[in-house]
Structure formats: structure tokens, C-alpha cells
């Protein structure tokens, strides 16, 4: 996990959790609540990196 990954906020919304990066609040990752435990385990293990999402988002906009 990168240092930036610790700078997120998570909000529970009915059937999903919104993960919002502090430096980029316009980008919201929606994780279904049923997948939340698997998602957090993947982030903690390093298998899922929030910086990867930032790069992919930038590539899709360009």
C-alpha cells in the first residue's frame, strides 16, 4: 500500500461504500458492501493500489 492510500475517506451509502481520495475528491470509487472485506484485504496486501486507479483514470481522460 502506498502512503497516499491512507489518505482516503470511506462513506457507507445503502448498498455500497464510497471511497474518496483526499487529494482528488471528484473521483469516487464505489465498492459494493458485500465486497468490502475482500476489497480492504486486497488493499492491505498490496494487491490493489489506489494509485493504479489514478493512472487509469488519467489515461482514460487523455
PDB file of N, CA and C in Angstrom, residues 3 12 19 24 46 56:
ATOM      1  N   UNK A   3       1.770   5.383   0.524  1.00  0.00           N
ATOM      2  CA  UNK A   3       1.431   6.341   1.571  1.00  0.00           C
ATOM      3  C   UNK A   3       0.144   7.080   1.231  1.00  0.00           C
ATOM      4  N   UNK A  12     -20.359   4.890   3.960  1.00  0.00           N
ATOM      5  CA  UNK A  12     -21.343   3.857   3.633  1.00  0.00           C
ATOM      6  C   UNK A  12     -22.599   4.517   3.088  1.00  0.00           C
ATOM      7  N   UNK A  19     -15.371   5.316  -1.668  1.00  0.00           N
ATOM      8  CA  UNK A  19     -14.008   5.604  -1.244  1.00  0.00           C
ATOM      9  C   UNK A  19     -13.570   6.847  -2.008  1.00  0.00           C
ATOM     10  N   UNK A  24      -8.154  14.141  -4.425  1.00  0.00           N
ATOM     11  CA  UNK A  24      -8.949  14.139  -5.644  1.00  0.00           C
ATOM     12  C   UNK A  24     -10.393  13.777  -5.306  1.00  0.00           C
ATOM     13  N   UNK A  46      -1.572  -5.223  -0.683  1.00  0.00           N
ATOM     14  CA  UNK A  46      -0.846  -4.606  -1.788  1.00  0.00           C
ATOM     15  C   UNK A  46      -1.315  -5.074  -3.145  1.00  0.00           C
ATOM     16  N   UNK A  56      -5.033   5.010 -14.307  1.00  0.00           N
ATOM     17  CA  UNK A  56      -6.013   4.555 -15.288  1.00  0.00           C
ATOM     18  C   UNK A  56      -7.029   5.631 -15.581  1.00  0.00           C
TER      19      UNK A  56
END
